Short mmCIF file of C-alpha atoms in Angstrom, two decimals:
data_model
loop_
_atom_site.label_atom_id
_atom_site.label_comp_id
_atom_site.label_asym_id
_atom_site.label_seq_id
_atom_site.Cartn_x
_atom_site.Cartn_y
_atom_site.Cartn_z
CA UNK A 885 82.39 -59.50 -28.22
CA UNK A 886 80.26 -56.92 -25.86
CA UNK A 887 82.51 -55.87 -23.12
CA UNK A 888 81.55 -55.36 -19.68
CA UNK A 889 82.10 -51.90 -17.98
CA UNK A 890 85.25 -50.56 -16.79
CA UNK A 891 86.40 -51.33 -13.13
CA UNK A 892 84.91 -48.35 -10.82
CA UNK A 893 88.49 -46.91 -10.41
CA UNK A 894 88.77 -46.61 -14.20
CA UNK A 895 85.08 -44.71 -14.22
CA UNK A 896 85.42 -40.50 -14.84
CA UNK A 897 82.51 -38.57 -13.50
CA UNK A 898 80.79 -37.06 -16.06
CA UNK A 899 78.53 -34.93 -14.21
CA UNK A 900 76.18 -32.85 -15.70
CA UNK A 901 75.69 -34.74 -19.20
CA UNK A 902 72.32 -37.21 -19.92
CA UNK A 903 72.08 -39.88 -22.52
CA UNK A 904 69.74 -40.53 -24.74
CA UNK A 905 70.41 -44.42 -24.88
CA UNK A 906 67.50 -45.48 -28.09
CA UNK A 907 68.26 -49.50 -27.99
CA UNK A 908 65.26 -51.95 -28.53
CA UNK A 909 67.62 -54.91 -28.03
CA UNK A 910 67.47 -54.86 -23.92
CA UNK A 911 70.40 -56.58 -22.90
CA UNK A 912 72.39 -53.39 -24.99
CA UNK A 913 69.64 -50.87 -24.09
CA UNK A 914 71.01 -52.56 -19.88
CA UNK A 915 74.42 -52.53 -20.98
CA UNK A 916 74.19 -49.24 -22.70
CA UNK A 917 72.70 -47.66 -19.49
CA UNK A 918 74.53 -48.73 -16.63
CA UNK A 919 77.89 -48.68 -17.88
CA UNK A 920 77.26 -44.90 -18.93
CA UNK A 921 75.72 -44.56 -15.95
CA UNK A 922 78.43 -46.25 -14.04
CA UNK A 923 80.40 -43.41 -16.05
CA UNK A 924 78.68 -40.82 -13.87
CA UNK A 925 76.26 -39.31 -16.66
CA UNK A 926 72.34 -38.94 -16.80
CA UNK A 927 70.56 -41.99 -18.91
CA UNK A 928 68.03 -41.69 -20.30
CA UNK A 929 66.48 -44.77 -22.45
CA UNK A 930 64.50 -45.62 -25.01
CA UNK A 931 62.87 -49.18 -26.79
CA UNK A 932 61.06 -47.30 -30.32
CA UNK A 933 61.90 -44.36 -32.58
CA UNK A 934 58.44 -42.95 -31.01
CA UNK A 935 60.08 -42.94 -27.59
CA UNK A 936 63.26 -41.33 -28.20
CA UNK A 937 61.85 -38.38 -29.65
CA UNK A 938 59.13 -37.37 -26.51
CA UNK A 939 62.80 -38.47 -24.43
CA UNK A 940 64.81 -36.11 -26.54
CA UNK A 941 62.41 -33.45 -26.48
CA UNK A 942 61.91 -33.11 -23.08
CA UNK A 943 65.16 -34.27 -21.68
CA UNK A 944 67.43 -32.34 -23.89
CA UNK A 945 69.87 -34.43 -23.75
CA UNK A 946 73.74 -33.43 -24.34
CA UNK A 947 74.15 -36.74 -26.67
CA UNK A 948 72.09 -39.09 -28.45
CA UNK A 949 73.64 -42.90 -28.72
CA UNK A 950 71.18 -44.27 -31.33
CA UNK A 951 70.86 -47.77 -32.43
CA UNK A 952 70.15 -47.81 -36.06
CA UNK A 953 67.85 -50.42 -36.56
CA UNK A 954 64.71 -49.65 -34.85
CA UNK A 955 61.38 -51.56 -34.28
CA UNK A 956 59.08 -48.69 -36.01
CA UNK A 957 62.59 -46.29 -37.62
CA UNK A 958 65.61 -46.35 -38.41
CA UNK A 959 67.64 -44.42 -36.78
CA UNK A 960 69.42 -42.12 -39.87
CA UNK A 961 65.71 -41.41 -40.85
CA UNK A 962 65.65 -40.36 -37.08
CA UNK A 963 68.11 -38.55 -36.63
CA UNK A 964 67.10 -36.18 -40.37
CA UNK A 965 63.97 -35.99 -38.78
CA UNK A 966 65.50 -34.68 -35.63
CA UNK A 967 67.26 -32.10 -37.48
CA UNK A 968 64.54 -30.96 -39.68
CA UNK A 969 62.90 -30.04 -36.03
CA UNK A 970 65.99 -27.67 -35.05
CA UNK A 971 67.19 -30.49 -33.15
CA UNK A 972 70.97 -30.46 -33.28
CA UNK A 973 72.31 -32.70 -31.06
CA UNK A 974 75.02 -34.80 -31.03
CA UNK A 975 74.25 -38.38 -32.48
CA UNK A 976 75.97 -41.64 -31.94
CA UNK A 977 75.36 -44.44 -33.84
CA UNK A 978 75.47 -47.99 -32.66
CA UNK A 979 74.85 -50.35 -36.45
CA UNK A 980 75.97 -53.56 -37.44
CA UNK A 981 76.13 -52.28 -41.03
CA UNK A 982 79.83 -52.22 -41.43
CA UNK A 983 79.81 -51.19 -44.59
CA UNK A 984 81.56 -47.91 -45.81
CA UNK A 985 78.50 -46.79 -47.31
CA UNK A 986 76.45 -47.54 -44.63
CA UNK A 987 78.56 -44.99 -42.35
CA UNK A 988 78.92 -42.26 -44.61
CA UNK A 989 75.15 -42.53 -45.12
CA UNK A 990 74.57 -42.65 -41.16
CA UNK A 991 77.14 -39.45 -40.71
CA UNK A 992 75.27 -37.16 -43.68
CA UNK A 993 72.30 -38.18 -42.31
CA UNK A 994 73.12 -35.58 -39.28
CA UNK A 995 75.09 -38.16 -37.35
CA UNK A 996 78.72 -37.03 -35.16
CA UNK A 997 80.26 -40.77 -34.89
CA UNK A 998 79.23 -44.59 -35.44
CA UNK A 999 80.75 -47.70 -33.10
CA UNK A 1000 79.88 -51.10 -35.02
CA UNK A 1001 78.23 -54.28 -33.33
CA UNK A 1002 79.10 -56.12 -31.76
CA UNK A 1003 81.30 -53.42 -29.43
CA UNK A 1004 83.88 -52.98 -26.94
CA UNK A 1005 82.44 -50.64 -24.03
CA UNK A 1006 85.33 -49.19 -23.72
CA UNK A 1007 84.79 -47.99 -26.65
CA UNK A 1008 80.73 -46.31 -26.96
CA UNK A 1009 82.57 -44.76 -23.52
CA UNK A 1010 85.77 -43.01 -25.73
CA UNK A 1011 84.01 -42.05 -28.48
CA UNK A 1012 81.11 -40.09 -25.76
CA UNK A 1013 83.27 -38.43 -24.14
CA UNK A 1014 85.27 -37.50 -27.04
CA UNK A 1015 81.72 -35.72 -28.56
CA UNK A 1016 81.69 -34.73 -25.42
CA UNK A 1017 84.50 -32.45 -25.21
CA UNK A 1018 83.61 -31.42 -29.06
CA UNK A 1019 80.65 -30.19 -28.23
CA UNK A 1020 82.06 -28.59 -25.33
CA UNK A 1021 84.69 -27.05 -27.02
CA UNK A 1022 82.72 -25.49 -29.63
CA UNK A 1023 79.89 -23.56 -27.36
CA UNK A 1024 82.45 -22.08 -24.34
CA UNK A 1025 82.64 -18.42 -23.90
CA UNK A 1026 85.62 -17.70 -24.02
CA UNK A 1027 86.31 -18.86 -27.33
CA UNK A 1028 87.51 -16.12 -30.36
CA UNK A 1029 85.39 -13.95 -31.66
CA UNK A 1030 82.92 -14.61 -34.58
CA UNK A 1031 84.62 -15.84 -37.72
CA UNK A 1032 83.59 -13.70 -41.04
CA UNK A 1033 85.16 -13.71 -44.80
CA UNK A 1034 82.96 -12.33 -47.37
CA UNK A 1035 78.92 -12.33 -46.26
CA UNK A 1036 80.24 -15.01 -44.16
CA UNK A 1037 79.29 -15.04 -40.54
CA UNK A 1038 79.63 -17.72 -37.78
CA UNK A 1039 79.58 -17.11 -33.90
CA UNK A 1040 80.85 -20.17 -31.99
CA UNK A 1041 80.18 -18.41 -28.57
CA UNK A 1042 76.25 -18.71 -30.09
CA UNK A 1043 76.42 -21.51 -32.71
CA UNK A 1044 74.56 -18.88 -34.68
CA UNK A 1045 75.58 -19.07 -38.90
CA UNK A 1046 74.45 -16.13 -41.54
CA UNK A 1047 74.63 -15.65 -44.44
CA UNK A 1048 74.14 -12.99 -46.39
CA UNK A 1049 72.22 -11.55 -42.88
CA UNK A 1050 69.78 -14.73 -43.26
CA UNK A 1051 70.56 -17.89 -40.74
CA UNK A 1052 70.83 -20.67 -41.70
CA UNK A 1053 70.69 -24.40 -39.58
CA UNK A 1054 74.03 -26.91 -39.10
CA UNK A 1055 74.81 -30.13 -37.84
CA UNK A 1056 77.50 -30.33 -35.23
CA UNK A 1057 79.97 -31.41 -37.52
CA UNK A 1058 78.51 -29.90 -40.73
CA UNK A 1059 79.33 -26.88 -37.90
CA UNK A 1060 82.50 -27.75 -36.67
CA UNK A 1061 83.58 -28.41 -40.99
CA UNK A 1062 82.37 -24.57 -41.57
CA UNK A 1063 84.69 -23.50 -38.59
CA UNK A 1064 87.84 -25.23 -40.01
CA UNK A 1065 87.27 -23.56 -43.42
CA UNK A 1066 86.24 -20.18 -41.92
CA UNK A 1067 89.72 -20.21 -39.66
CA UNK A 1068 91.32 -21.16 -43.02
CA UNK A 1069 89.79 -18.79 -45.71
CA UNK A 1070 91.09 -18.66 -49.04
CA UNK A 1071 93.39 -21.53 -48.63
CA UNK A 1072 92.96 -24.90 -50.27
CA UNK A 1073 92.36 -27.85 -47.44
CA UNK A 1074 93.31 -31.05 -48.84
CA UNK A 1075 90.37 -33.93 -47.28
CA UNK A 1076 92.75 -35.20 -44.93
CA UNK A 1077 93.90 -32.52 -43.21
CA UNK A 1078 89.76 -31.50 -42.90
CA UNK A 1079 89.23 -34.86 -41.69
CA UNK A 1080 91.28 -34.84 -38.96
CA UNK A 1081 90.61 -30.78 -37.75
CA UNK A 1082 86.33 -32.22 -37.80
CA UNK A 1083 86.01 -35.48 -37.00
CA UNK A 1084 90.16 -35.90 -34.85
CA UNK A 1085 89.88 -39.47 -35.45
CA UNK A 1086 90.18 -42.20 -38.59
CA UNK A 1087 87.51 -43.35 -40.19
CA UNK A 1088 89.90 -45.96 -41.99
CA UNK A 1089 91.92 -43.30 -44.26
CA UNK A 1090 88.44 -42.95 -46.22
CA UNK A 1091 87.70 -39.71 -47.38
CA UNK A 1092 83.74 -39.71 -48.95
CA UNK A 1093 83.00 -38.37 -45.53
CA UNK A 1094 84.55 -35.07 -46.31
CA UNK A 1095 82.68 -35.01 -49.36
CA UNK A 1096 79.15 -35.79 -47.94
CA UNK A 1097 79.98 -33.50 -45.80
CA UNK A 1098 80.86 -30.58 -47.94
CA UNK A 1099 78.18 -31.09 -50.61
CA UNK A 1100 75.51 -30.66 -47.55
CA UNK A 1101 77.35 -27.84 -46.09
CA UNK A 1102 77.12 -26.07 -49.61
CA UNK A 1103 73.78 -27.11 -50.24
CA UNK A 1104 73.33 -24.74 -47.21
CA UNK A 1105 75.51 -22.07 -48.61
CA UNK A 1106 75.46 -21.47 -51.65
CA UNK A 1107 72.34 -20.63 -51.22
CA UNK A 1108 72.88 -17.23 -51.83
CA UNK A 1109 74.88 -16.44 -54.94
CA UNK A 1110 78.08 -15.33 -54.71
CA UNK A 1111 79.25 -19.36 -54.51
CA UNK A 1112 82.10 -19.53 -51.42
CA UNK A 1113 82.56 -23.06 -51.20
CA UNK A 1114 84.91 -24.40 -54.34
CA UNK A 1115 86.26 -27.82 -54.86
CA UNK A 1116 89.79 -27.17 -56.08
CA UNK A 1117 89.41 -31.68 -58.18
CA UNK A 1118 91.93 -33.69 -56.55
CA UNK A 1119 93.61 -31.62 -54.13
CA UNK A 1120 90.68 -30.84 -51.49
CA UNK A 1121 88.10 -27.26 -50.70
CA UNK A 1122 88.63 -23.55 -50.85
CA UNK A 1123 86.19 -21.27 -49.55
CA UNK A 1124 86.52 -18.25 -51.59
CA UNK A 1125 85.03 -15.41 -54.03
CA UNK A 1126 84.30 -17.15 -57.27
CA UNK A 1127 87.25 -16.26 -59.50
CA UNK A 1128 87.27 -16.67 -63.73
CA UNK A 1129 88.58 -19.33 -65.55
CA UNK A 1130 89.40 -21.49 -61.70
CA UNK A 1131 88.81 -24.91 -62.69
CA UNK A 1132 86.44 -25.75 -59.43
CA UNK A 1133 82.83 -27.95 -58.78
CA UNK A 1134 80.81 -29.84 -57.62
CA UNK A 1135 82.24 -33.21 -55.51
#
């Protein structure tokens, strides 16, 4: 059952953020628009992927709430298209697909979170606030100095990432994952610990999402040798320079 918006006394002000709702079902689109507006957000909406691309380019939203099953393109592909064009707006997927594999596909396509239908509107609002809070923290002007390891540099203030002075384009989740790894260089991080630090809530205890994102991140940062992101089999991952004779490998 899709629940109705929270009573007015429970609403939270969120002035300054624009949310783009992309949903082809008019009733769900209206419900989401009403609930997000009541919570203090500015809301734009779209019913197709083509409309969503236009709105994302013109509105520059803080977050996209995106239905996976659109009439002209699926949400996973739409997110990949946005990422390929340099748009790294956080994405919250809405879908009736409940399988773990579907969640992994969605999140590995560049999404930041995943809510299944039928949903509770309170859960959607909580997820929206959590994503925006993480984005604000990452973009805060008073963060620590740039993180560095070997020839890899990450600046949390400007959100710039460079390897051997070559700029790298990361999704918001890939960026948070790299912050986590760079904050603990040469230390082996267990998958559960990475899941907690990067996503901050439990994906049903399934750590395969960590494997998927590490694979995506490795493809980008280890394009230039030497490889820095290593798998410690049966344990987790470590950011360090290669060591002869160590049993590491891809996830």
